[in-house]
Coordinates of C-alpha atoms and ligand atoms in Angstrom, one line a residue:
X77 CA 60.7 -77.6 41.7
X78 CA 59.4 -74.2 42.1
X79 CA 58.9 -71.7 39.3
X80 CA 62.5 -70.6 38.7
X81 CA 61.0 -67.2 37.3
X82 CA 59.2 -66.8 40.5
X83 CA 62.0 -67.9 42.7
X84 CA 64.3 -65.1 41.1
X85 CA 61.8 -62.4 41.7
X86 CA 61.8 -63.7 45.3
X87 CA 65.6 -63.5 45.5
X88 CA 66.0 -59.8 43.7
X89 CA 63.4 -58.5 45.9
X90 CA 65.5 -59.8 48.9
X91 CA 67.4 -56.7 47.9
X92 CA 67.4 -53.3 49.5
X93 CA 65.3 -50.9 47.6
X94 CA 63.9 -53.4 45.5
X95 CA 59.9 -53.8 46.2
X96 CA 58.5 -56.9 44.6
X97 CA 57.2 -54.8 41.5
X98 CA 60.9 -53.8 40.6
X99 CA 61.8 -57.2 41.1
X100 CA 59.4 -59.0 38.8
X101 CA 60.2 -56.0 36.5
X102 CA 63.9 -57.2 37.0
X103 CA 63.7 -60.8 36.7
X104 CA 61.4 -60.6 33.4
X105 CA 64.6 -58.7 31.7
X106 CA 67.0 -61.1 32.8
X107 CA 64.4 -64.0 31.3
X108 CA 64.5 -62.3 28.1
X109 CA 67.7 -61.2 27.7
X110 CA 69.0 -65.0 28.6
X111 CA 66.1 -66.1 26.0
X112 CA 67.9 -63.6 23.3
X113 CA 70.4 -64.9 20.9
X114 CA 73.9 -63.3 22.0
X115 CA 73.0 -61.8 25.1
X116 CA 74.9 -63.1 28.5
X117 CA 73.7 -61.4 31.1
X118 CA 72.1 -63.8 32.6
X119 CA 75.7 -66.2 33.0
X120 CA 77.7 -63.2 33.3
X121 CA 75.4 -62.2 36.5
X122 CA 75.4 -65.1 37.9
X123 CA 79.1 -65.7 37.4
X124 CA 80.0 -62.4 39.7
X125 CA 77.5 -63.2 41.9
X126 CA 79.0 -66.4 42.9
X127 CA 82.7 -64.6 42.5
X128 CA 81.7 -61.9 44.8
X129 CA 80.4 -64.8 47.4
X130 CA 83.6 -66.5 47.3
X131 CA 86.2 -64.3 46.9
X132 CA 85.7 -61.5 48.8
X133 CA 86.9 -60.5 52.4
X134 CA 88.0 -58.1 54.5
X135 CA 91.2 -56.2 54.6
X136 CA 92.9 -56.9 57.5
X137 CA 93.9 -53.5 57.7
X138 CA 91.2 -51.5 57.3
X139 CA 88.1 -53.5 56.5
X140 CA 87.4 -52.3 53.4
X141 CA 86.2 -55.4 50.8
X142 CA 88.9 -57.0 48.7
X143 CA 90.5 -60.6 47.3
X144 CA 93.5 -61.8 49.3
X145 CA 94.3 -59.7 52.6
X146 CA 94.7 -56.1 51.7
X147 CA 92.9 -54.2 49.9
X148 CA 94.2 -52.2 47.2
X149 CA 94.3 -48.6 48.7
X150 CA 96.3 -50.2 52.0
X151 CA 98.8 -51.7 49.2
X152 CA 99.8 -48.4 47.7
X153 CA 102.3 -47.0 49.1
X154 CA 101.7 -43.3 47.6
X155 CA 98.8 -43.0 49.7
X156 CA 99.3 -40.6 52.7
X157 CA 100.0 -42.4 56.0
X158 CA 99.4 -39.3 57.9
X159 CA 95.7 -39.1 57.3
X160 CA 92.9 -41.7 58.6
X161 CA 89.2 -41.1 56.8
X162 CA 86.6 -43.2 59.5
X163 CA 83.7 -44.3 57.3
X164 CA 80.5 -46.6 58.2
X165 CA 80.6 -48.4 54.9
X166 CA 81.9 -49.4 52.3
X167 CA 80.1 -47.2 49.8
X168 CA 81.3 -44.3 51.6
X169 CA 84.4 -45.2 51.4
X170 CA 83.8 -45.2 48.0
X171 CA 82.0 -41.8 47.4
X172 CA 85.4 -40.5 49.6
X173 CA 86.9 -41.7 46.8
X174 CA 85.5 -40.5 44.4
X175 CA 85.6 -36.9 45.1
X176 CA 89.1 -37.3 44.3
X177 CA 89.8 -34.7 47.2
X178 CA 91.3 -37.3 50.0
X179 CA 94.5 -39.4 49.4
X180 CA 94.9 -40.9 52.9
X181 CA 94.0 -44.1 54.3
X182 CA 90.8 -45.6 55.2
X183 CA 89.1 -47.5 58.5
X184 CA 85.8 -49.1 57.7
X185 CA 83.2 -49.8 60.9
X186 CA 80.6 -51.4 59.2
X187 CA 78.3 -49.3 61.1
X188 CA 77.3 -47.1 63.2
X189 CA 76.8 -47.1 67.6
X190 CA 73.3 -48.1 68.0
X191 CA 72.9 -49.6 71.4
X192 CA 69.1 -50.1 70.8
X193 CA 70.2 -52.6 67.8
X194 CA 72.9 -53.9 70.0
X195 CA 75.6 -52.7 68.9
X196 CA 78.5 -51.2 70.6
X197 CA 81.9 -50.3 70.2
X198 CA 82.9 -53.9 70.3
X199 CA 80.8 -54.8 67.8
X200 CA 82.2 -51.9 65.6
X201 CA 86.1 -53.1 67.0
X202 CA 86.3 -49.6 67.8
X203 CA 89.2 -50.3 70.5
X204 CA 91.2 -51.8 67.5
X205 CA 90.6 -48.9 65.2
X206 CA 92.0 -46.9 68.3
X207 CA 95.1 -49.4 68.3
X208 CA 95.7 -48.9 64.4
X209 CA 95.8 -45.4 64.9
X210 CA 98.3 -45.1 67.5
X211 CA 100.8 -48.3 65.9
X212 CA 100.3 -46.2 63.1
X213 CA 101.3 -43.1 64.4
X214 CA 98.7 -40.9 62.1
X215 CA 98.3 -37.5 62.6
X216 CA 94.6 -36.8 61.9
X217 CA 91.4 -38.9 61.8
X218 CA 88.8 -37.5 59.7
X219 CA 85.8 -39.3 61.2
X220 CA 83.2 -39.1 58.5
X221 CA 80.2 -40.7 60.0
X222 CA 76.7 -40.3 58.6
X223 CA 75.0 -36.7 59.9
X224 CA 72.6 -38.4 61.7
X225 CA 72.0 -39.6 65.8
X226 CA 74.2 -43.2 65.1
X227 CA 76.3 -41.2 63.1
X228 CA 77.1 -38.0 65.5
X229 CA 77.5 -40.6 68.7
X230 CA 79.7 -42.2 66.7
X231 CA 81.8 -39.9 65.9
X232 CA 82.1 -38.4 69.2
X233 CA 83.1 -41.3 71.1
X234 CA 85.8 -42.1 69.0
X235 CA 87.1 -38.3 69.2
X236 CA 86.6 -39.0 73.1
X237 CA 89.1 -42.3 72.1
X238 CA 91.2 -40.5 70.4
X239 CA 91.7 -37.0 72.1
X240 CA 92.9 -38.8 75.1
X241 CA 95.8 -39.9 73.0
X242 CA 96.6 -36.5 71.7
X243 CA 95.3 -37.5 68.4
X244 CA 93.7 -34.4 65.7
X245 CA 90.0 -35.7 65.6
X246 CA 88.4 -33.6 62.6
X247 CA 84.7 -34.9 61.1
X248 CA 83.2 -33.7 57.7
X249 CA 81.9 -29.8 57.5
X250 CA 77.8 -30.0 57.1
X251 CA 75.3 -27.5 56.1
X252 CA 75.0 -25.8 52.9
X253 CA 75.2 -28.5 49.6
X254 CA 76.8 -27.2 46.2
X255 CA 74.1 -25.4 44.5
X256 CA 71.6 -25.2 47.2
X257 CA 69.7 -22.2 48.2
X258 CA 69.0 -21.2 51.3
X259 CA 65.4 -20.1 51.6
X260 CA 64.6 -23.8 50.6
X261 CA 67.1 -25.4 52.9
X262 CA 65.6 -27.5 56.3
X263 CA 66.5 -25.3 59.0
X264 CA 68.5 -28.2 60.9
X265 CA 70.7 -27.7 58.4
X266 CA 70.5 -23.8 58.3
X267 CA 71.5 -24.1 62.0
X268 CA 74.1 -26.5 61.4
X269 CA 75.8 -24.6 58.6
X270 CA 75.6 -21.4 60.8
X271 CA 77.3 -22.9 63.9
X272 CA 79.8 -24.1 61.6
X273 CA 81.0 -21.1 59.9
X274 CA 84.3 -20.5 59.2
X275 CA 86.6 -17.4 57.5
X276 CA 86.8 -16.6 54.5
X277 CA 89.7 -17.5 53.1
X278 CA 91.3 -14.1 51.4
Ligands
ZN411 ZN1 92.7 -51.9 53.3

C-alpha cells in the first residue's frame, strides 16, 4: 500500500491553488491533528467530502449546487421573479450574494464561451437559459460574466439572445473599485470606467 501520508499530499495538491509545498504543509496538519487526543478533523473532513460527492447536484432550475432538485434560492418564494443575475460559477453566485444588494433569481453557466477550449453555447445550454427566461417572463437579465475576453463574448451573445426577444439585457458597471485611486489604477480600467460614466445622481 502506498504511503497514506504521501498519497494525501498527492490528492490536496490535485487542488487548485495548492502547489505541492502547501499540500505537504496541509496534509502534515491533518496527520497531527487526527494523531491529537480530541481533535476530528480528520473524520469530520472526510465525512463532507464524501457528503459533498454524493449528495450534491444541480438545480434543475438554475444550476446552482444543491441536495434534492432545487436549490434553496429557487425555493423561496420572496425572491424577485422579475430579475435574472447570469453568473459563470457558482462562487459568483455566491459573492452576488453576499453583497446583499440583489434579491432576484439566479442562472448558473458553468463557464464561459471559449471556442478554443471547445466550448460553445451548447455546452453552456445557453439556448435553455434563453427558454427559462422567456417561460419565465423576467424582465431584466443582469448578465454578470467575468471582465475578461470569455467573459465579455459571453455576455454579448446572450444580450444578442435576448434583445431579439425584447428582453432588458443589463451587465455589471466596471472601472473604478471602492477605495481605489486613480493615479495607480491600470489604464484598461481607467478607460473602461470613463466610457462608462454615468450622472450623478442629485
Ligand atoms: Zn436554483
Amino acid at each position: 500500500m502506498a504511503d497514506p501520508i504521501q498519497k494525501l499530499i498527492l490528492e490536496l495538491a490535485r487542488l487548485p491553488g495548492i502547489g505541492e509545498r502547501s499540500a505537504a504543509r496541509l496534509a502534515y496538519y491533518i496527520v497531527k491533528a487526527s494523531r491529537s487526543q480530541g481533535s476530528s478533523l480528520a473524520r469530520d473532513l472526510a465525512g463532507a467530502l464524501v457528503q459533498v460527492a454524493d449528495s450534491i447536484g444541480l438545480c434543475h432550475q438554475c444550476q446552482n449546487f444543491c441536495t434534492g432538485g432545487k436549490c434553496s434560492i429557487c425555493n423561496d418564494a420572496r425572491r424577485d421573479a422579475r430579475a435574472l443575475c447570469v453568473v459563470e460559477g457558482v462562487g459568483d453566485l455566491r459573492a452576488i450574494e453576499h453583497s446583499g444588494a440583489f434579491r432576484g433569481r439566479y442562472h448558473v453557466l458553468h463557464g464561459a464561451l471559449a471556442p478554443l477550449d471547445g466550448i460553445g453555447p451548447a455546452e453552456l445550454r445557453l439556448d435553455e437559459m434563453v427558454e427559462r427566461v422567456v417561460a419565465d417572463g423576467y424582465d431584466e437579465v443582469i448578465v454578470a460574466t467575468n471582465n475578461n475576453v470569455e467573459g465579455d463574448a459571453t455576455a454579448l451573445y446572450i444580450s444578442r439572445l435576448l434583445a431579439e426577444r425584447g428582453i432588458r439585457v443589463t451587465r455589471l458597471a466596471t472601472g473604478m473599485p471602492m477605495g481605489g485611486e486613480l493615479e495607480y489604477m491600470d489604464q484598461a480600467t481607467v478607460g473602461r470606467a470613463l466610457q462608462e460614466r454615468r450622472d450623478i445622481a442629485s
